[in-house]
Coordinates of C-alpha atoms in Angstrom, one line a residue:
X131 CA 57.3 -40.8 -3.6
X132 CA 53.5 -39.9 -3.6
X133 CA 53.0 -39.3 0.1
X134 CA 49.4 -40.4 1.7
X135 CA 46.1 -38.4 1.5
X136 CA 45.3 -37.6 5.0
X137 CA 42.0 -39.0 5.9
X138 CA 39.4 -36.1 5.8
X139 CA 38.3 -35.5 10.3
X140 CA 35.1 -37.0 11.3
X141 CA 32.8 -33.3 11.3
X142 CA 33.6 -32.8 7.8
X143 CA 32.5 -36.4 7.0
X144 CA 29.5 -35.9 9.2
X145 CA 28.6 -32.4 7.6
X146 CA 29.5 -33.6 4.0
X147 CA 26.9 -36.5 4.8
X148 CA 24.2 -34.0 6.5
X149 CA 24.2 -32.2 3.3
X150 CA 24.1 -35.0 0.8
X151 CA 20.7 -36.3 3.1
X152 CA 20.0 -32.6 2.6
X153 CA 20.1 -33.2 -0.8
X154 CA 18.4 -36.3 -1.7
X155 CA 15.5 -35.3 1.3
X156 CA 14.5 -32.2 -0.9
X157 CA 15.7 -33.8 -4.1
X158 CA 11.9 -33.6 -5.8
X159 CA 12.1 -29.6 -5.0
X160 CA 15.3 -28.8 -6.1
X161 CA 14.6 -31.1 -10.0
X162 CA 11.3 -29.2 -10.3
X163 CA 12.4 -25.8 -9.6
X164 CA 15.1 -26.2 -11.7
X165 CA 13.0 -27.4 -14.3
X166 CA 10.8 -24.4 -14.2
X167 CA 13.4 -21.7 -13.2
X168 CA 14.7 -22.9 -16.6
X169 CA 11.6 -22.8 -18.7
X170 CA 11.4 -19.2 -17.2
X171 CA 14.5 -18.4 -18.0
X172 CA 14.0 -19.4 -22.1
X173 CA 10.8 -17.7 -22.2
X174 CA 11.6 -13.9 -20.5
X175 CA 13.5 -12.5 -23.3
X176 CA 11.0 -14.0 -26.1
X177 CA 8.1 -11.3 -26.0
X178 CA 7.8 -7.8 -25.3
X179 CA 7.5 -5.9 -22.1
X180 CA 3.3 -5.3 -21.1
X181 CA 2.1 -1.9 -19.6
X182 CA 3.6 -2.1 -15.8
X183 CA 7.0 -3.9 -17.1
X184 CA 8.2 -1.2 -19.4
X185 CA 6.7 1.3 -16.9
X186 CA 8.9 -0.1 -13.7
X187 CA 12.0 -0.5 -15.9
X188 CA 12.0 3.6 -16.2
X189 CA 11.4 3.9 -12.6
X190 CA 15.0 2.0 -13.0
X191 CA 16.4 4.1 -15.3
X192 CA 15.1 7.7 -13.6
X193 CA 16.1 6.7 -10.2
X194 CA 14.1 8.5 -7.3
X195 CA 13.1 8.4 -3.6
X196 CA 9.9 7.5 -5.0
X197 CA 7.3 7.8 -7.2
X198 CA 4.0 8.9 -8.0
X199 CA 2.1 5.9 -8.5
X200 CA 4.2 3.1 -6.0
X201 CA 7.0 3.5 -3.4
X202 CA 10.7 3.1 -5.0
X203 CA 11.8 -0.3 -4.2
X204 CA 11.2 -1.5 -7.6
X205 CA 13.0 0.7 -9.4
X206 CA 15.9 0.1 -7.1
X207 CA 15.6 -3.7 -7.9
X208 CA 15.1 -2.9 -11.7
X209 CA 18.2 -0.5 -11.4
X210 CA 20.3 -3.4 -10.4
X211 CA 19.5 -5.9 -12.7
X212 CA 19.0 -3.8 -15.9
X213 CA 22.2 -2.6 -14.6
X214 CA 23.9 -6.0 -14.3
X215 CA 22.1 -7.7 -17.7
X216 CA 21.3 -5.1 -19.4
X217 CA 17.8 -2.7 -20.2
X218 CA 16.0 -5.7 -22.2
X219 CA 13.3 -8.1 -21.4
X220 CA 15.7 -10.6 -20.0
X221 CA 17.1 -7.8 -17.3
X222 CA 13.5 -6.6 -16.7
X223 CA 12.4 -10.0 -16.2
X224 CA 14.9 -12.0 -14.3
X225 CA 14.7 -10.8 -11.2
X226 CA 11.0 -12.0 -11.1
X227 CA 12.0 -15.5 -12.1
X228 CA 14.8 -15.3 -8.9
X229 CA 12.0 -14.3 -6.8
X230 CA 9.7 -16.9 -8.2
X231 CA 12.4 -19.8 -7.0
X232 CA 13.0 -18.2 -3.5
X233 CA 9.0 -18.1 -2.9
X234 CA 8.8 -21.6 -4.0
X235 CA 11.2 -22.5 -1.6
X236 CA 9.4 -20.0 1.2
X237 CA 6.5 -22.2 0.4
X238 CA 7.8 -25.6 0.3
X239 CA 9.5 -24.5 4.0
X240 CA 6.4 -23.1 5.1
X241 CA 4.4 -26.0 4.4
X242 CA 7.0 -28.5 5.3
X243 CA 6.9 -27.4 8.8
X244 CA 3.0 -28.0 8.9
X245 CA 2.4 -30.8 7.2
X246 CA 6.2 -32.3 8.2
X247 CA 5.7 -34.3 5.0
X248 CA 8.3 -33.8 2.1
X249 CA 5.7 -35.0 -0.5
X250 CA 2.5 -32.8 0.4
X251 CA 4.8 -29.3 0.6
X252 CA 6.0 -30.1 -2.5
X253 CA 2.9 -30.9 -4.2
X254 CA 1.8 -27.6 -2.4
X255 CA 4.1 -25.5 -4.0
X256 CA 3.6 -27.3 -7.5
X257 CA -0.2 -25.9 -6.9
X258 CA 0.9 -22.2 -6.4
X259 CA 3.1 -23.1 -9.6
X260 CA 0.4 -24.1 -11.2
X261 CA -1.2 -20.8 -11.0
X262 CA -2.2 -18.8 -14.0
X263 CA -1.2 -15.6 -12.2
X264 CA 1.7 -16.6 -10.5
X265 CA 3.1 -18.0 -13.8
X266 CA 2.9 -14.2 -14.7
X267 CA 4.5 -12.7 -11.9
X268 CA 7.1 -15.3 -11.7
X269 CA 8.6 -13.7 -15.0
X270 CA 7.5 -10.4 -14.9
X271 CA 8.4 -7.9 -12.2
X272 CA 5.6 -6.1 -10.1
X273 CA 5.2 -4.5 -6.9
X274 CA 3.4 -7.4 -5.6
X275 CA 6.3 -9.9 -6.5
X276 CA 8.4 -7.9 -4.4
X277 CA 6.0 -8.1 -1.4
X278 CA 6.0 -12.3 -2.0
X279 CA 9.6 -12.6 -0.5
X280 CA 8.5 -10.8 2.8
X281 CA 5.1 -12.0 3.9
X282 CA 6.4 -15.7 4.9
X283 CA 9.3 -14.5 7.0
X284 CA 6.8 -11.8 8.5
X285 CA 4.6 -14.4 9.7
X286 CA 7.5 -16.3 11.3
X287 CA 9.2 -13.5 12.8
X288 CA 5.4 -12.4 14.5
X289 CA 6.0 -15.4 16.1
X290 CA 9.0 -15.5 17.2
X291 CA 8.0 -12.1 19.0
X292 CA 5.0 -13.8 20.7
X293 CA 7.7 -16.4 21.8
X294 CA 10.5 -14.4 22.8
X295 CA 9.8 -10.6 23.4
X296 CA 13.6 -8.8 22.6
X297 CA 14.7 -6.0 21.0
X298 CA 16.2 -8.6 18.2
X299 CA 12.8 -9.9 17.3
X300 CA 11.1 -6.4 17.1
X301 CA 14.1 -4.9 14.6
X302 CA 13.6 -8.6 12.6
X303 CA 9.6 -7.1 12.0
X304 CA 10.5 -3.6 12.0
X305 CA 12.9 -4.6 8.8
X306 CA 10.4 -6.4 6.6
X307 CA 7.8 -4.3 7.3
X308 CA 9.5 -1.4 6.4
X309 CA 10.6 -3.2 3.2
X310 CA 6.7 -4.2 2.4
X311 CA 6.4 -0.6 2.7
X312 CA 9.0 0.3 0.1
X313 CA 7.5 -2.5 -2.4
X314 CA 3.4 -1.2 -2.1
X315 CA 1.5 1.2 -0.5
X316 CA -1.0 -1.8 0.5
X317 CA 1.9 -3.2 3.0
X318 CA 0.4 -1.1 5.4
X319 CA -2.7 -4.4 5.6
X320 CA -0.2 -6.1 7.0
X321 CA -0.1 -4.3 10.1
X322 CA -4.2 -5.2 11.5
X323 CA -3.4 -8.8 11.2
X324 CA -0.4 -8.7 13.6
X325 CA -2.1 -6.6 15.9
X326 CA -5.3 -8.7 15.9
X327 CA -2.9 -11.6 16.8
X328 CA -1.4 -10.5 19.6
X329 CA -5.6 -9.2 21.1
X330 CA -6.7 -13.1 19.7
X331 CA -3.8 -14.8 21.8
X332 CA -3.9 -12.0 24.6
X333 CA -0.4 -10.9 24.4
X334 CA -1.4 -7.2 25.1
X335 CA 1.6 -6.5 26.5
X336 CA 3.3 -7.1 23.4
X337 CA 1.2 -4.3 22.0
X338 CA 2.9 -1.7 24.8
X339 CA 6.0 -3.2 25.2
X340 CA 9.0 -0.7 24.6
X341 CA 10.8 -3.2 22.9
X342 CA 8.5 -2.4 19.6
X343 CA 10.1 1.1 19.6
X344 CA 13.5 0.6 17.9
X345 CA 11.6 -2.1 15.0
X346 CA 9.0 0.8 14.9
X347 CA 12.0 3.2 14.1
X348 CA 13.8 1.1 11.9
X349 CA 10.5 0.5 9.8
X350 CA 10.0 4.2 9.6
X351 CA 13.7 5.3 8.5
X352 CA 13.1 2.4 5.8
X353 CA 10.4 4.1 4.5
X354 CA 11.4 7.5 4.7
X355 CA 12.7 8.0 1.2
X356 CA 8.4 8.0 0.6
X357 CA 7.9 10.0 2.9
X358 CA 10.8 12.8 1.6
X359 CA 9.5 12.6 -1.9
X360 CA 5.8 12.8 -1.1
X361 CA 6.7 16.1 1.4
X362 CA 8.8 17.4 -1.8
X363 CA 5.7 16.9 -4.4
X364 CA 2.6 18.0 -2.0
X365 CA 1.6 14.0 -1.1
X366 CA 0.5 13.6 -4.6
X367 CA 0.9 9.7 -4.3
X368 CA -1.1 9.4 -1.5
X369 CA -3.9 11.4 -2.9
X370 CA -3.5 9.1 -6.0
X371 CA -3.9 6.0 -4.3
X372 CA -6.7 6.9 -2.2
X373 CA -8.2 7.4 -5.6
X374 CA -7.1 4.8 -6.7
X375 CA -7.9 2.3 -4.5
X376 CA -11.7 3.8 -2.8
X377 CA -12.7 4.7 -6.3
X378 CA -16.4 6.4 -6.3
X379 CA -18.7 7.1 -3.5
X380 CA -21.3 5.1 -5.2
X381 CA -21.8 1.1 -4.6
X382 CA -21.3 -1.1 -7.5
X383 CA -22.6 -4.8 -7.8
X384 CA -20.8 -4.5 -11.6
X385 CA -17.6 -3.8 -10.5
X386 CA -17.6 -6.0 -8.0
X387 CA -18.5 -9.0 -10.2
X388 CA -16.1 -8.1 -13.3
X389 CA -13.5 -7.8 -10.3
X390 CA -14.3 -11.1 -9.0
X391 CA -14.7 -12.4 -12.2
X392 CA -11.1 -11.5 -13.1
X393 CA -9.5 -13.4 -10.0
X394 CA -11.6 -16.4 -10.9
X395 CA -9.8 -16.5 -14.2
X396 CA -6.7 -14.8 -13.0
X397 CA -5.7 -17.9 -10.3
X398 CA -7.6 -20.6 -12.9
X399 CA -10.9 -21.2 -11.7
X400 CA -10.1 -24.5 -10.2
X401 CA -7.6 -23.1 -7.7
X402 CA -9.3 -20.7 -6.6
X403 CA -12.1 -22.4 -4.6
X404 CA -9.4 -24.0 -2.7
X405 CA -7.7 -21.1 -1.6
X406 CA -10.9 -19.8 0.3
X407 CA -11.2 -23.1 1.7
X408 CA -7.5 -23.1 2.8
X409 CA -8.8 -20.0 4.6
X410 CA -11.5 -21.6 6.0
X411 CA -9.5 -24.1 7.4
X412 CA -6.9 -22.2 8.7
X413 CA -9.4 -19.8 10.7
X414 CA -10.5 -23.2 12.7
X415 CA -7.1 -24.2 13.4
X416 CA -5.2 -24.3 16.6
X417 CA -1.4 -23.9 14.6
X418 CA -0.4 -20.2 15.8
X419 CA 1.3 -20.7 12.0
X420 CA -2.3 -21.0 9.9
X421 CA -4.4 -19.1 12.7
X422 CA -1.8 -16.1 11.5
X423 CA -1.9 -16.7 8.0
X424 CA -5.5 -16.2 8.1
X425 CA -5.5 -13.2 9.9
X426 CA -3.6 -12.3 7.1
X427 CA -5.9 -13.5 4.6
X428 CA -8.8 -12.2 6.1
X429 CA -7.9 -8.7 6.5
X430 CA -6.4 -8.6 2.7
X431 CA -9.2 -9.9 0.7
X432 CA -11.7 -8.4 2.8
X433 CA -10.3 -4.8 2.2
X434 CA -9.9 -5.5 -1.6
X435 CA -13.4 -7.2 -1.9
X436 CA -14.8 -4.1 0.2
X437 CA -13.1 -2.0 -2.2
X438 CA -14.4 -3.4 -5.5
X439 CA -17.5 -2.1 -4.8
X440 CA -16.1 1.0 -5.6
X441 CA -13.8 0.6 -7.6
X442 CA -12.6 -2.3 -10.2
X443 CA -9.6 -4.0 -8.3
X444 CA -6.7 -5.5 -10.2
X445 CA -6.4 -9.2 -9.8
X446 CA -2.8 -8.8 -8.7
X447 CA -3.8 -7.0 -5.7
X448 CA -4.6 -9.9 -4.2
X449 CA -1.6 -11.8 -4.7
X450 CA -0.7 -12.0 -1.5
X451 CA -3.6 -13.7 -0.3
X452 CA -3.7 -16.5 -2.7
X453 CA 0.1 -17.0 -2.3
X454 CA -0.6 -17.9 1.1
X455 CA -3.6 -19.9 0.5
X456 CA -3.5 -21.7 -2.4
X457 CA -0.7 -24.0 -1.0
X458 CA -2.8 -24.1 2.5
X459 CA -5.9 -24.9 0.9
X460 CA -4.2 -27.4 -1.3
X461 CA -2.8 -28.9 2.3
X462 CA -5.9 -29.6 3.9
X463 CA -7.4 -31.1 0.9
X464 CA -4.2 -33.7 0.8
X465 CA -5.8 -34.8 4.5
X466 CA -9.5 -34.7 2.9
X467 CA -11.2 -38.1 1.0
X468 CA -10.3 -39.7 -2.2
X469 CA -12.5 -37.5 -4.2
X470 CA -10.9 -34.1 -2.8
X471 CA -7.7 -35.7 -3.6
X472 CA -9.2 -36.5 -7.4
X473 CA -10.2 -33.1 -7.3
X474 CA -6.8 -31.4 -6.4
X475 CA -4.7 -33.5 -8.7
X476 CA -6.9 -32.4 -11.6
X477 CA -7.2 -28.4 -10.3
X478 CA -3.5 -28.7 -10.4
X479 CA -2.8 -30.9 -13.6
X480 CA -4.5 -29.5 -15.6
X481 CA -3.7 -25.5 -14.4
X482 CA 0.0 -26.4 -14.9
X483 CA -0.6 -27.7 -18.5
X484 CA -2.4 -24.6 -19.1
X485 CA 0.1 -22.4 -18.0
X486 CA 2.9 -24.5 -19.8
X487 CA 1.0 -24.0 -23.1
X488 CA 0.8 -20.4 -22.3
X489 CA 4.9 -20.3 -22.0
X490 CA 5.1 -22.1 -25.2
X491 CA 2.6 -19.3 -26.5
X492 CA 4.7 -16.8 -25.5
X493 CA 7.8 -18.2 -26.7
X494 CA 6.9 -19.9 -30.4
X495 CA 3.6 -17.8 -31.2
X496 CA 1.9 -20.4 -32.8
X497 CA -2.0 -19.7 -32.3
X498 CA -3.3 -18.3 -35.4
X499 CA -6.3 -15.1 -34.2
X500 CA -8.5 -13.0 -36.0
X501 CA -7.2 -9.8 -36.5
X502 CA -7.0 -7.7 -33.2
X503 CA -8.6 -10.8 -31.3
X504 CA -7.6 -10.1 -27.0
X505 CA -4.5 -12.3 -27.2
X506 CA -1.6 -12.9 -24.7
X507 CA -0.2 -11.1 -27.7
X508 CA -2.1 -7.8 -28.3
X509 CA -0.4 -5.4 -25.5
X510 CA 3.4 -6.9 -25.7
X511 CA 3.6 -7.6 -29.7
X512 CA 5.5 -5.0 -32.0
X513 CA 6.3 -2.0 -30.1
X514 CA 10.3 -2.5 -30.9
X515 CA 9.0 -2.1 -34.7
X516 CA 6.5 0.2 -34.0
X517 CA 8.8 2.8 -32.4
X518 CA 11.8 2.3 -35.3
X519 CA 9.1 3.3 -37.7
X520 CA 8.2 6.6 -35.7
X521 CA 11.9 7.6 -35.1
X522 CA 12.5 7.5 -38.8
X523 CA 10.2 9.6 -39.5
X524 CA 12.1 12.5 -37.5
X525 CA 14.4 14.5 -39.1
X526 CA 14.8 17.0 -37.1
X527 CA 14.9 16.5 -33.3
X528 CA 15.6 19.8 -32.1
X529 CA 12.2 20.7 -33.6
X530 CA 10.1 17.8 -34.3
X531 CA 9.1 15.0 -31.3
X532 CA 6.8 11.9 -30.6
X533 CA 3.7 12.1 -28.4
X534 CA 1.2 9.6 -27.4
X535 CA -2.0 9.8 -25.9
X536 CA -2.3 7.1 -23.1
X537 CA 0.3 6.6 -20.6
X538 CA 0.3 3.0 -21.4
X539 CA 1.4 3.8 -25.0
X540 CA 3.5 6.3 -23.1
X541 CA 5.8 4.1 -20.8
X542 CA 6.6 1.4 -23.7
X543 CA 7.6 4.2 -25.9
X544 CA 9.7 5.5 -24.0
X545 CA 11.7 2.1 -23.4
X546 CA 11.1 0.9 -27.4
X547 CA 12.6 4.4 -28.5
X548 CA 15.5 3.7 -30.6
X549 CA 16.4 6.8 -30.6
X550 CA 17.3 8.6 -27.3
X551 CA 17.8 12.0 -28.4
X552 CA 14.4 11.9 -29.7
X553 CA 11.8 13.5 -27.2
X554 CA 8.6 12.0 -26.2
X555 CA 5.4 13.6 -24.8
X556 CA 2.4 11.9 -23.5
X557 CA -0.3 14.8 -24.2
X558 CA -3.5 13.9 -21.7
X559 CA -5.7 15.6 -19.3
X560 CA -4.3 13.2 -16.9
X561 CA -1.6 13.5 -13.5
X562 CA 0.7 10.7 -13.7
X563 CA 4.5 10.1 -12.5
X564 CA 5.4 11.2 -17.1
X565 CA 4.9 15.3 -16.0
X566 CA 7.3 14.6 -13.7
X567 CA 9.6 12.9 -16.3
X568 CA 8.9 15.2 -18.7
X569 CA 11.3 18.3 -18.1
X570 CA 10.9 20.2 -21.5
X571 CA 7.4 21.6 -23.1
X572 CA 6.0 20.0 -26.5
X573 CA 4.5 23.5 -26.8
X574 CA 5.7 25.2 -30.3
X575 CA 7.3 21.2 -31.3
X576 CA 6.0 19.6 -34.1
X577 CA 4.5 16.5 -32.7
X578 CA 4.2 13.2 -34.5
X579 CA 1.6 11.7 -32.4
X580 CA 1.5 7.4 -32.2
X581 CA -2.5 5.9 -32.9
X582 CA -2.6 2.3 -32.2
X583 CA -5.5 0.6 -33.0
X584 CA -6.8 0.3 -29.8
X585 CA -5.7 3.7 -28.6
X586 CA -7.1 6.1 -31.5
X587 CA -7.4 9.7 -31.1
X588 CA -9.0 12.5 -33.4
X589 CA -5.7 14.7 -33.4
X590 CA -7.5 17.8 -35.3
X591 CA -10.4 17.4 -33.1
X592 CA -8.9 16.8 -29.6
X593 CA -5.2 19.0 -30.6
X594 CA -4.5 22.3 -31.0
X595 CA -2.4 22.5 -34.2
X596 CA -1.4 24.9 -37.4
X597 CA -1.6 22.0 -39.3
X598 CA -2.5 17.6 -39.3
X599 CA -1.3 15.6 -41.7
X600 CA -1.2 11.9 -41.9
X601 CA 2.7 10.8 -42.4
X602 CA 1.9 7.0 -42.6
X603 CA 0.2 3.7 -41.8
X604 CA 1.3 0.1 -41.0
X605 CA -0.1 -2.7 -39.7
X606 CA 1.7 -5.2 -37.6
X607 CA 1.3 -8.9 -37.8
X608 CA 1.7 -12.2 -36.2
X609 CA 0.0 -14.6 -38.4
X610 CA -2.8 -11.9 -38.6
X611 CA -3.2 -8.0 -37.9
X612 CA -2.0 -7.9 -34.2
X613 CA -2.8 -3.7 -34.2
X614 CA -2.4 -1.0 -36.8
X615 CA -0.7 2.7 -36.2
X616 CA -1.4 5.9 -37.8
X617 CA 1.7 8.3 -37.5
X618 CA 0.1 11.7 -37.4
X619 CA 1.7 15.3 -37.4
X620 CA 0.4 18.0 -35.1
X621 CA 2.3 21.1 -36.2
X622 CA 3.3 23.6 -34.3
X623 CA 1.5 21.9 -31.2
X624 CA -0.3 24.1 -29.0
X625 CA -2.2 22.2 -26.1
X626 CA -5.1 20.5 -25.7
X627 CA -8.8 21.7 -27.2

């Protein structure tokens, strides 16, 4: 006899029902994420690694305390998941597309408690989908993408201090600032816009009150393992990134323009009019939420615009500002008139069919260019075949190595090497984190040096060699000449001229 299922109590019916609400409430978020968590997904291990990809996945594989161009944090994180899917572009890249989901849902949050409409905070995080950028460091892995996971939780937990002073709250801030501060050097911008919070709202005694001390501690042991390395190697990343970052002492309007220019096409030049009205709106508002948040966006792309006078700034390094307001700008013009509204649909329309024809770009390589035509495809196309053709032409490793000239070259090399036991030198003028990788000398070595097309040096005139001889040329194509490599010997290298 088949005895009776027992009737399930009333909470679990009541929570199975909360969560099926849950569900359908947020149902629009969870089919478009999944939609383009999987489109992400099929595209990361169709192309190459760029520049700062293959570079970050050797932080991974030469773990450190840190490192001479960015804090360690993201060669922890590319540790772990080249560790866990192996060293490819699909282990490089996934963790980006994770973080892309959890931001999106940061977002949607972040808006959703604003606008307290399920409709406009999804349409807001469609927009910062939408973004040309965004699209890029949603699949591959920088030290900006890392900072994206901390900057809305920052904001909230600033104000739960300014609602409820405890020690709790401080080590809540204390954490993800000192987290920021393992991802970039530039988390330390987030620390004016909390203090000019607490001055704007006159909360001075939150500025003095002891209870900062144990977050203040917990942020510095975080970033300690900086601080250790830097001490070890005579602060040679700070030194860099004041460099770096301030550039010249001279003012320059060109710079300045080619560095705005670049963020205009970066974000798609229909979005990004809307983020600097997001932050127009958001310095007029009364919500302690968006009064923050542009705090934050004030300070950020003020210091980077003051700093591309001096020096041309990357269009990444402003991430975090258009994270925030792209999908706040994008909320206030949902309130605005029917022609804002016309306007918005069609910034994010058609920015999100652009992007989408860049991931089927990526993916199927259809576009027929001119021979080395600036492509999606010129920095990320044929290094896998370009490096099997320069280890074959070593017979003896013990004697004989690879060298490039560029550390661009350099860090794709190095992860494109076939061969392991091969060494390879990048041979510059240059200080960069590859003398500290490098433990042997090329001095004596026969070096077979690597010219790309776009990276050609005179061996014989800029090497000190017995002898230079050309060992071969190929071209590599995708439809047409992508770039073309002259494998050239330096014997018995002796430095630079």
């Amino acid at each position: 006899m088949i005895s009776a299922i027992p009737p399930l109590p009333p909470q679990a019916i009541l929570r199975y029902q909360s969560m099926h609400s849950t569900v359908k409430e947020h149902s629009g978020l969870l089919f478009f994420l999944a939609g383009i968590t999987l489109l992400r997904l099929l595209v990361i291990p169709r192309f190459g690694l760029g520049v700062d990809e293959a570079h970050y996945v050797l932080y991974g594989r030469y773990l450190d305390l840190s490192y001479f161009d960015h804090p360690p944090l993201i060669g922890w994180v590319q540790y772990v998941f080249t560790s866990l899917f192996g060293e490819n572009e699909f282990g490089a890249r996934i963790a980006a597309v994770l973080i892309g989901g959890i931001v999106s849902v940061l977002i949607y949050r972040f808006i959703l408690a604003i606008a307290r409409d399920r409709y406009q905070a999804l349409f807001c995080t469609v927009a910062l989908n939408a973004s040309f950028l965004f699209n890029a460091l949603f699949i591959m892995l920088m030290p900006d993408t890392l900072l994206f996971i901390l900057i809305i939780p920052l904001i909230h937990t600033v104000i739960a201090v300014e609602q409820e002073n405890t020690v709790g709250n401080w080590l809540r801030l204390g954490l993800l600032l000192g987290l920021a501060g393992l991802a970039k050097y530039t988390a330390v911008l987030f620390l004016p816009p909390i203090a000019l919070y607490f001055i704007f709202r006159r909360r001075f005694d939150l500025l003095f009150t002891p209870k900062l001390l144990p977050g203040a501690l917990l942020a510095l042991l975080l970033i300690s393992p900086v601080l250790v390395w830097n001490a070890r190697h005579d602060w040679i990343s700070f030194a860099y990134q004041a460099r770096h970052v301030a550039g010249s002492d001279a003012v320059s309007w060109g710079k300045f323009g080619l560095s705005l220019g670049a963020q205009f096409v970066a974000y798609s030049p229909l979005l990004l009019p809307i983020a600097f009205f997001g932050l127009y709106k958001a310095l007029r508002s009364k919500e302690k939420t968006l009064f923050l948040s542009a705090l934050f966006g004030v300070v950020l792309i003020g210091f980077f615009t003051y700093a591309s006078f001096y020096e041309r700034a990357l269009p990444h390094w402003t991430s975090p500002f258009y994270l925030l307001f792209i999908p706040i700008g994008s909320y206030y013009l949902l309130q605005a008139g029917s022609g804002w509204k016309k306007y918005l649909y069609g910034a994010v329309a058609i920015s999100m069919t652009l992007s989408l024809l860049a991931y089927g770009e990526l993916s199927l390589k259809l576009i027929p260019f001119k021979d080395y035509q600036a492509t999606i495809h010129r920095d990320i196309y044929g290094f896998d075949t370009i490096m099997e053709e320069a280890a074959a032409l070593i017979d003896d490793p013990a004697r004989e190595a690879m060298a490039v000239t560029n550390w661009t070259l350099a860090s794709r090399a190095i992860f494109y090497n076939p061969s392991p036991e091969i060494d390879l030198f990048l041979i510059d003028n240059r200080d960069d984190q590859f003398d500290l990788w490098q433990k042997s000398s090329p001095i004596g070595r026969d070096l077979l040096f690597i010219n790309t097309h776009f990276f050609n040096k005179d061996i014989n005139a800029t090497m000190r060699c017995s002898a230079v001889e050309q060992a071969k040329t190929i071209d590599i194509y995708l439809h047409n000449k992508v770039n073309s490599v002259d494998y050239v010997w330096c014997r018995n290298f002796q430095g630079l001229r």
